[in-house]
């Protein structure tokens, strides 16, 4: 009996690169978690579901810090379940593949964004808009009903297991340390810019020149559009102009806001805090479009009244959530082939460094995007 049990154990302890699955096939992982909205990061050991036939196991090499991570862990959008490992901008290397996997092989580079699964049969899934599927499973803080309702845990960790259908191929030659933020900040801006068909010569604007906003500038400059940038300080004025923007507006300087009514064909708002949305909408011309992607805390959620809407003269206002898997692959291929990457600051995979990065993002002290170099994890 004893020998049988030992044999079973040996068979089940499959080796996956440097990761050893447990007896029940679950995969040990180590990451950085918070235990409360006002908590500090601590190292956290947990397990991920076993590698299914269509799954791949990715060793995390880089993980971006998105403002959405900060909103989520601080309970800005409702109380999440803790311990919570954030991170939905993941770039890494495939270290194991399930027996039916065709898209990846061991050694390939792969990325993960905000989604790890969906219902796969609704209209949204059929059309490649899995982000709008009511059964979508987010990369972290989401109940994974495909795996016994366990809570998903994100990319501030040494590995992730994901269905190959939701992993993104990272093209050869990509600048890997700058790829991770494209998986959320990139697709979230690329998708509405594409949806609104921004083209050469269009007058466009970006509200909020942070992680998302600076990628919106790069995408629209690449398309030949004229870009105006709005932010709240003078700090990034020169950087915006160097990036190809034609104008930078510090909204706290009233004189810079003059003469901008009904100017823009397209405006994308990435503002992460409470603000007057109508002040931006009024700058969109008749027939123009404004896409809202910034999602402030529920406590300070901007709204727009009917009177303002009626008087804006037929411009279109819409919201946009990340993007589907096909679109994300398209965005990544496009970004890499056009050399469009985020400006990143690498930080160590260390609790204090991540705590500090969070403070800096909230205090406007980060230039654009922090990326955790997971290879430095102890
Ligand atoms: P960042 O903090 O990197 O960037 C936000 C920028 O907006 C900062 O430069 C900030 O300035 C600036 N800002 C603040 N208030 C204003 C204002 N009134 N007008 C113009 N600029 C302003 O955040 P991210 O880019 O990472 O994320 C932005 C938002 O997008 C977040 O709410 C995030 O949750 C959301 N998001 C939405 C997604 C979607 O699918 N729709 C996906 C990913 C993110 P300062 O730093 O000086 O305060
Ligand atoms: Zn994000």
CSV table of C-alpha atoms in Angstrom, one decimal, residues 58-377:
chain,number,residue,atom,x,y,z
A,58,UNK,CA,3.9,31.1,-17.5
A,59,UNK,CA,6.9,32.2,-15.4
A,60,UNK,CA,6.3,35.9,-14.8
A,61,UNK,CA,9.3,38.1,-15.8
A,62,UNK,CA,7.7,41.5,-15.7
A,63,UNK,CA,4.5,42.9,-14.1
A,64,UNK,CA,3.1,46.4,-14.6
A,65,UNK,CA,1.5,48.4,-11.9
A,66,UNK,CA,-1.8,49.8,-13.3
A,67,UNK,CA,-3.9,52.5,-11.5
A,68,UNK,CA,-6.7,49.9,-11.6
A,69,UNK,CA,-4.6,47.7,-9.3
A,70,UNK,CA,-4.6,50.6,-6.8
A,71,UNK,CA,-8.3,51.2,-7.2
A,72,UNK,CA,-9.0,47.5,-6.6
A,73,UNK,CA,-6.9,46.9,-3.6
A,74,UNK,CA,-8.0,50.1,-2.0
A,75,UNK,CA,-11.7,49.0,-2.4
A,76,UNK,CA,-12.5,52.0,-4.6
A,77,UNK,CA,-14.9,49.9,-6.7
A,78,UNK,CA,-16.3,47.7,-3.9
A,79,UNK,CA,-14.7,45.5,-1.2
A,80,UNK,CA,-12.6,42.7,-2.8
A,81,UNK,CA,-11.6,39.5,-1.0
A,82,UNK,CA,-8.2,39.4,0.6
A,83,UNK,CA,-5.4,38.3,0.5
A,84,UNK,CA,-5.3,39.8,-2.9
A,85,UNK,CA,-2.4,39.6,-5.4
A,86,UNK,CA,-3.0,42.3,-8.0
A,87,UNK,CA,-1.4,42.6,-11.5
A,88,UNK,CA,-3.0,42.3,-14.9
A,89,UNK,CA,-0.1,43.4,-17.0
A,90,UNK,CA,2.1,40.3,-17.3
A,91,UNK,CA,4.9,39.4,-19.6
A,92,UNK,CA,6.7,36.1,-19.1
A,93,UNK,CA,8.0,32.8,-20.5
A,94,UNK,CA,6.0,29.6,-21.0
A,95,UNK,CA,7.5,26.8,-18.9
A,96,UNK,CA,4.9,24.1,-19.3
A,97,UNK,CA,2.1,23.4,-21.7
A,98,UNK,CA,-1.0,21.1,-21.5
A,99,UNK,CA,-1.2,18.2,-23.9
A,100,UNK,CA,-3.7,19.9,-26.3
A,101,UNK,CA,-1.9,23.3,-26.5
A,102,UNK,CA,-1.1,24.4,-30.0
A,103,UNK,CA,-0.5,28.1,-29.8
A,104,UNK,CA,2.6,28.0,-27.5
A,105,UNK,CA,5.5,25.8,-26.8
A,106,UNK,CA,7.9,25.7,-23.8
A,107,UNK,CA,10.3,28.6,-24.1
A,108,UNK,CA,7.9,31.0,-25.9
A,109,UNK,CA,7.2,34.4,-24.6
A,110,UNK,CA,3.6,35.1,-23.5
A,111,UNK,CA,1.5,37.9,-22.1
A,112,UNK,CA,-1.6,38.1,-19.9
A,113,UNK,CA,-3.9,41.1,-19.6
A,114,UNK,CA,-7.0,41.6,-17.6
A,115,UNK,CA,-8.9,38.5,-18.6
A,116,UNK,CA,-8.2,34.8,-17.9
A,117,UNK,CA,-11.4,33.3,-19.1
A,118,UNK,CA,-15.1,33.9,-20.1
A,119,UNK,CA,-18.2,31.9,-20.8
A,120,UNK,CA,-17.0,31.4,-24.4
A,121,UNK,CA,-20.5,31.0,-26.0
A,122,UNK,CA,-22.4,34.3,-25.6
A,123,UNK,CA,-22.6,36.9,-28.4
A,124,UNK,CA,-19.7,38.9,-26.9
A,125,UNK,CA,-17.5,35.9,-26.7
A,126,UNK,CA,-18.4,34.9,-30.3
A,127,UNK,CA,-17.5,38.3,-31.6
A,128,UNK,CA,-14.2,38.5,-29.7
A,129,UNK,CA,-15.5,41.0,-27.1
A,130,UNK,CA,-14.8,38.7,-24.1
A,131,UNK,CA,-14.2,41.7,-21.9
A,132,UNK,CA,-18.0,42.4,-22.1
A,133,UNK,CA,-19.1,38.8,-21.4
A,134,UNK,CA,-21.0,38.7,-18.1
A,135,UNK,CA,-19.2,35.5,-17.4
A,136,UNK,CA,-15.7,36.9,-17.8
A,137,UNK,CA,-13.1,35.9,-15.3
A,138,UNK,CA,-10.7,38.7,-14.5
A,139,UNK,CA,-7.0,38.0,-13.8
A,140,UNK,CA,-7.3,38.7,-10.1
A,141,UNK,CA,-10.1,39.2,-7.5
A,142,UNK,CA,-12.5,37.3,-9.6
A,143,UNK,CA,-14.4,34.0,-8.9
A,144,UNK,CA,-13.1,31.4,-11.4
A,145,UNK,CA,-16.2,29.2,-11.9
A,146,UNK,CA,-14.2,27.2,-14.4
A,147,UNK,CA,-12.1,26.1,-11.5
A,148,UNK,CA,-14.3,25.5,-8.5
A,149,UNK,CA,-15.0,29.1,-7.8
A,150,UNK,CA,-11.5,29.8,-6.5
A,151,UNK,CA,-10.4,33.4,-6.5
A,152,UNK,CA,-8.0,34.4,-9.2
A,153,UNK,CA,-4.7,36.0,-8.1
A,154,UNK,CA,-2.7,38.3,-10.4
A,155,UNK,CA,0.7,38.9,-11.8
A,156,UNK,CA,2.7,40.3,-8.9
A,157,UNK,CA,3.7,36.7,-8.5
A,158,UNK,CA,6.2,34.3,-10.0
A,159,UNK,CA,3.8,32.4,-12.3
A,160,UNK,CA,0.3,32.1,-13.7
A,161,UNK,CA,-1.7,29.3,-15.2
A,162,UNK,CA,-4.0,30.3,-18.0
A,163,UNK,CA,-5.9,28.8,-20.9
A,164,UNK,CA,-3.9,29.3,-24.1
A,165,UNK,CA,-7.0,31.0,-25.6
A,166,UNK,CA,-6.5,33.9,-23.2
A,167,UNK,CA,-2.8,34.3,-23.4
A,168,UNK,CA,-1.2,36.7,-25.9
A,169,UNK,CA,1.8,35.8,-28.1
A,170,UNK,CA,4.7,38.2,-27.6
A,171,UNK,CA,6.3,38.8,-31.0
A,172,UNK,CA,10.0,37.9,-31.5
A,173,UNK,CA,12.3,40.9,-30.9
A,174,UNK,CA,9.9,42.7,-28.6
A,175,UNK,CA,11.4,44.9,-25.8
A,176,UNK,CA,10.2,42.6,-23.1
A,177,UNK,CA,10.6,44.9,-20.1
A,178,UNK,CA,8.3,47.4,-21.8
A,179,UNK,CA,5.7,44.9,-23.0
A,180,UNK,CA,3.7,44.2,-19.8
A,181,UNK,CA,1.8,47.6,-19.7
A,182,UNK,CA,0.6,47.1,-23.3
A,183,UNK,CA,-1.6,44.2,-22.0
A,184,UNK,CA,-3.8,46.6,-20.2
A,185,UNK,CA,-2.9,50.3,-20.7
A,186,UNK,CA,-2.1,49.5,-24.4
A,187,UNK,CA,-5.3,47.7,-25.3
A,188,UNK,CA,-7.5,50.1,-23.3
A,189,UNK,CA,-6.3,53.1,-25.4
A,190,UNK,CA,-5.7,51.3,-28.7
A,191,UNK,CA,-9.2,49.8,-28.7
A,192,UNK,CA,-11.3,53.1,-28.6
A,193,UNK,CA,-8.8,54.9,-30.9
A,194,UNK,CA,-9.4,52.1,-33.4
A,195,UNK,CA,-13.2,52.0,-32.7
A,196,UNK,CA,-13.4,55.8,-33.4
A,197,UNK,CA,-11.2,55.4,-36.5
A,198,UNK,CA,-8.8,58.2,-35.5
A,199,UNK,CA,-6.9,59.1,-38.7
A,200,UNK,CA,-4.3,61.4,-40.0
A,201,UNK,CA,-5.1,65.1,-39.6
A,202,UNK,CA,-7.8,64.5,-36.9
A,203,UNK,CA,-7.7,66.9,-34.0
A,204,UNK,CA,-7.6,64.7,-30.9
A,205,UNK,CA,-7.1,65.1,-27.2
A,206,UNK,CA,-6.0,63.0,-24.3
A,207,UNK,CA,-7.1,63.8,-20.7
A,208,UNK,CA,-4.8,62.4,-18.2
A,209,UNK,CA,-1.2,61.9,-19.3
A,210,UNK,CA,-0.3,58.9,-17.2
A,211,UNK,CA,0.1,55.2,-17.9
A,212,UNK,CA,-2.8,55.0,-20.3
A,213,UNK,CA,-2.7,58.5,-21.5
A,214,UNK,CA,0.9,58.5,-22.8
A,215,UNK,CA,0.2,55.4,-24.8
A,216,UNK,CA,-2.9,57.1,-26.3
A,217,UNK,CA,-0.7,59.9,-27.4
A,218,UNK,CA,1.8,57.5,-29.0
A,219,UNK,CA,-0.9,55.6,-30.9
A,220,UNK,CA,-2.6,58.8,-32.2
A,221,UNK,CA,0.7,60.5,-33.2
A,222,UNK,CA,1.5,57.3,-35.1
A,223,UNK,CA,-1.8,57.6,-37.0
A,224,UNK,CA,-0.9,61.2,-38.0
A,225,UNK,CA,-3.4,62.8,-35.7
A,226,UNK,CA,-2.9,66.2,-34.0
A,227,UNK,CA,-2.8,65.6,-30.3
A,228,UNK,CA,-3.5,67.9,-27.4
A,229,UNK,CA,-2.7,66.7,-23.9
A,230,UNK,CA,-4.5,67.7,-20.7
A,231,UNK,CA,-3.0,67.1,-17.2
A,232,UNK,CA,-3.0,68.8,-13.9
A,233,UNK,CA,0.6,70.0,-13.5
A,234,UNK,CA,3.4,71.5,-15.7
A,235,UNK,CA,5.7,68.5,-14.9
A,236,UNK,CA,5.2,66.5,-18.1
A,237,UNK,CA,4.7,69.4,-20.6
A,238,UNK,CA,8.0,69.0,-22.4
A,239,UNK,CA,7.7,65.2,-22.4
A,240,UNK,CA,4.3,65.5,-24.1
A,241,UNK,CA,5.7,67.8,-26.8
A,242,UNK,CA,8.7,65.5,-27.3
A,243,UNK,CA,6.3,62.6,-27.7
A,244,UNK,CA,4.7,64.4,-30.6
A,245,UNK,CA,1.8,66.3,-29.0
A,246,UNK,CA,1.1,69.7,-30.6
A,247,UNK,CA,-0.2,71.3,-27.4
A,248,UNK,CA,-0.1,70.6,-23.6
A,249,UNK,CA,-2.7,72.1,-21.4
A,250,UNK,CA,-2.3,72.3,-17.6
A,251,UNK,CA,-6.0,72.4,-16.6
A,252,UNK,CA,-5.1,74.3,-13.5
A,253,UNK,CA,-4.1,77.3,-15.7
A,254,UNK,CA,-7.4,78.8,-16.8
A,255,UNK,CA,-5.7,80.8,-19.6
A,256,UNK,CA,-4.6,77.6,-21.2
A,257,UNK,CA,-8.2,76.3,-21.3
A,258,UNK,CA,-9.4,79.2,-23.4
A,259,UNK,CA,-10.6,78.8,-26.9
A,260,UNK,CA,-10.9,75.0,-26.8
A,261,UNK,CA,-14.7,74.6,-27.0
A,262,UNK,CA,-15.8,72.3,-29.8
A,263,UNK,CA,-12.3,71.7,-31.1
A,264,UNK,CA,-11.7,68.0,-31.1
A,265,UNK,CA,-12.8,65.2,-33.4
A,266,UNK,CA,-11.9,62.7,-30.7
A,267,UNK,CA,-11.0,62.9,-27.0
A,268,UNK,CA,-10.1,60.1,-24.7
A,269,UNK,CA,-10.4,60.5,-21.0
A,270,UNK,CA,-8.1,58.4,-18.7
A,271,UNK,CA,-8.7,60.6,-15.6
A,272,UNK,CA,-8.6,58.3,-12.5
A,273,UNK,CA,-10.1,60.7,-10.0
A,274,UNK,CA,-13.4,62.7,-9.7
A,275,UNK,CA,-13.5,65.5,-12.3
A,276,UNK,CA,-16.0,67.5,-14.3
A,277,UNK,CA,-16.6,65.3,-17.4
A,278,UNK,CA,-18.6,68.0,-19.1
A,279,UNK,CA,-15.6,70.3,-19.2
A,280,UNK,CA,-14.0,67.8,-21.6
A,281,UNK,CA,-17.1,66.9,-23.5
A,282,UNK,CA,-17.7,70.6,-24.3
A,283,UNK,CA,-14.4,70.5,-26.2
A,284,UNK,CA,-15.6,67.9,-28.7
A,285,UNK,CA,-17.0,69.2,-31.9
A,286,UNK,CA,-20.4,68.4,-33.4
A,287,UNK,CA,-20.2,64.8,-34.7
A,288,UNK,CA,-17.0,64.1,-32.7
A,289,UNK,CA,-16.5,61.4,-30.2
A,290,UNK,CA,-15.4,61.2,-26.6
A,291,UNK,CA,-14.3,57.8,-25.1
A,292,UNK,CA,-14.2,57.5,-21.3
A,293,UNK,CA,-11.8,54.8,-20.0
A,294,UNK,CA,-10.6,56.3,-16.7
A,295,UNK,CA,-12.6,54.8,-13.9
A,296,UNK,CA,-12.4,56.8,-10.6
A,297,UNK,CA,-13.5,55.5,-7.2
A,298,UNK,CA,-17.3,54.9,-6.8
A,299,UNK,CA,-17.2,57.6,-4.1
A,300,UNK,CA,-16.2,60.3,-6.6
A,301,UNK,CA,-17.6,59.0,-9.9
A,302,UNK,CA,-18.2,61.8,-12.4
A,303,UNK,CA,-21.6,62.1,-13.9
A,304,UNK,CA,-23.1,64.2,-16.6
A,305,UNK,CA,-26.6,65.9,-16.5
A,306,UNK,CA,-29.2,65.8,-19.2
A,307,UNK,CA,-29.1,69.5,-19.7
A,308,UNK,CA,-25.3,69.4,-20.5
A,309,UNK,CA,-25.8,66.4,-22.8
A,310,UNK,CA,-28.6,68.1,-24.7
A,311,UNK,CA,-26.6,71.2,-25.3
A,312,UNK,CA,-23.4,69.5,-26.6
A,313,UNK,CA,-24.7,69.3,-30.1
A,314,UNK,CA,-24.7,65.7,-31.2
A,315,UNK,CA,-21.2,64.6,-30.2
A,316,UNK,CA,-21.0,61.0,-29.1
A,317,UNK,CA,-19.9,59.9,-25.6
A,318,UNK,CA,-19.1,56.3,-24.9
A,319,UNK,CA,-17.2,54.2,-22.4
A,320,UNK,CA,-14.8,51.4,-23.2
A,321,UNK,CA,-13.4,48.5,-21.2
A,322,UNK,CA,-10.0,47.1,-22.1
A,323,UNK,CA,-10.5,45.0,-25.3
A,324,UNK,CA,-11.0,41.4,-26.4
A,325,UNK,CA,-8.3,38.8,-26.9
A,326,UNK,CA,-8.1,39.1,-30.7
A,327,UNK,CA,-7.9,42.9,-30.5
A,328,UNK,CA,-5.2,42.6,-27.8
A,329,UNK,CA,-3.1,40.4,-30.0
A,330,UNK,CA,-3.6,42.8,-32.9
A,331,UNK,CA,-2.6,45.7,-30.6
A,332,UNK,CA,0.6,43.9,-29.4
A,333,UNK,CA,1.7,43.0,-32.9
A,334,UNK,CA,1.0,46.5,-34.1
A,335,UNK,CA,2.8,48.1,-31.1
A,336,UNK,CA,5.9,46.0,-31.4
A,337,UNK,CA,6.2,46.4,-35.2
A,338,UNK,CA,5.7,50.2,-34.9
A,339,UNK,CA,8.1,50.5,-31.9
A,340,UNK,CA,5.3,51.8,-29.6
A,341,UNK,CA,6.0,51.0,-26.0
A,342,UNK,CA,5.3,52.6,-22.7
A,343,UNK,CA,7.9,54.6,-20.9
A,344,UNK,CA,8.7,52.4,-17.8
A,345,UNK,CA,10.5,52.6,-14.6
A,346,UNK,CA,11.7,49.2,-13.4
A,347,UNK,CA,11.4,48.4,-9.7
A,348,UNK,CA,12.5,45.5,-7.6
A,349,UNK,CA,10.1,42.7,-6.7
A,350,UNK,CA,10.0,43.7,-3.1
A,351,UNK,CA,7.2,44.7,-0.8
A,352,UNK,CA,8.6,48.0,0.2
A,353,UNK,CA,9.3,48.9,-3.4
A,354,UNK,CA,5.7,48.1,-4.4
A,355,UNK,CA,4.3,50.1,-1.5
A,356,UNK,CA,6.4,53.0,-2.5
A,357,UNK,CA,5.3,52.7,-6.1
A,358,UNK,CA,1.7,52.8,-5.1
A,359,UNK,CA,2.2,56.0,-3.0
A,360,UNK,CA,4.0,57.6,-5.9
A,361,UNK,CA,1.3,56.8,-8.4
A,362,UNK,CA,-1.3,58.3,-6.1
A,363,UNK,CA,0.8,61.4,-5.5
A,364,UNK,CA,1.5,61.9,-9.2
A,365,UNK,CA,5.2,61.2,-8.7
A,366,UNK,CA,5.5,58.4,-11.3
A,367,UNK,CA,6.3,59.5,-14.8
A,368,UNK,CA,4.2,56.9,-16.6
A,369,UNK,CA,4.4,53.3,-15.6
A,370,UNK,CA,6.2,51.2,-12.9
A,371,UNK,CA,7.0,47.7,-13.9
A,372,UNK,CA,8.1,45.1,-11.4
A,373,UNK,CA,11.2,43.1,-12.5
A,374,UNK,CA,10.0,39.7,-11.2
A,375,UNK,CA,13.5,38.2,-11.7
A,376,UNK,CA,14.6,40.2,-8.6
A,377,UNK,CA,12.1,38.4,-6.4
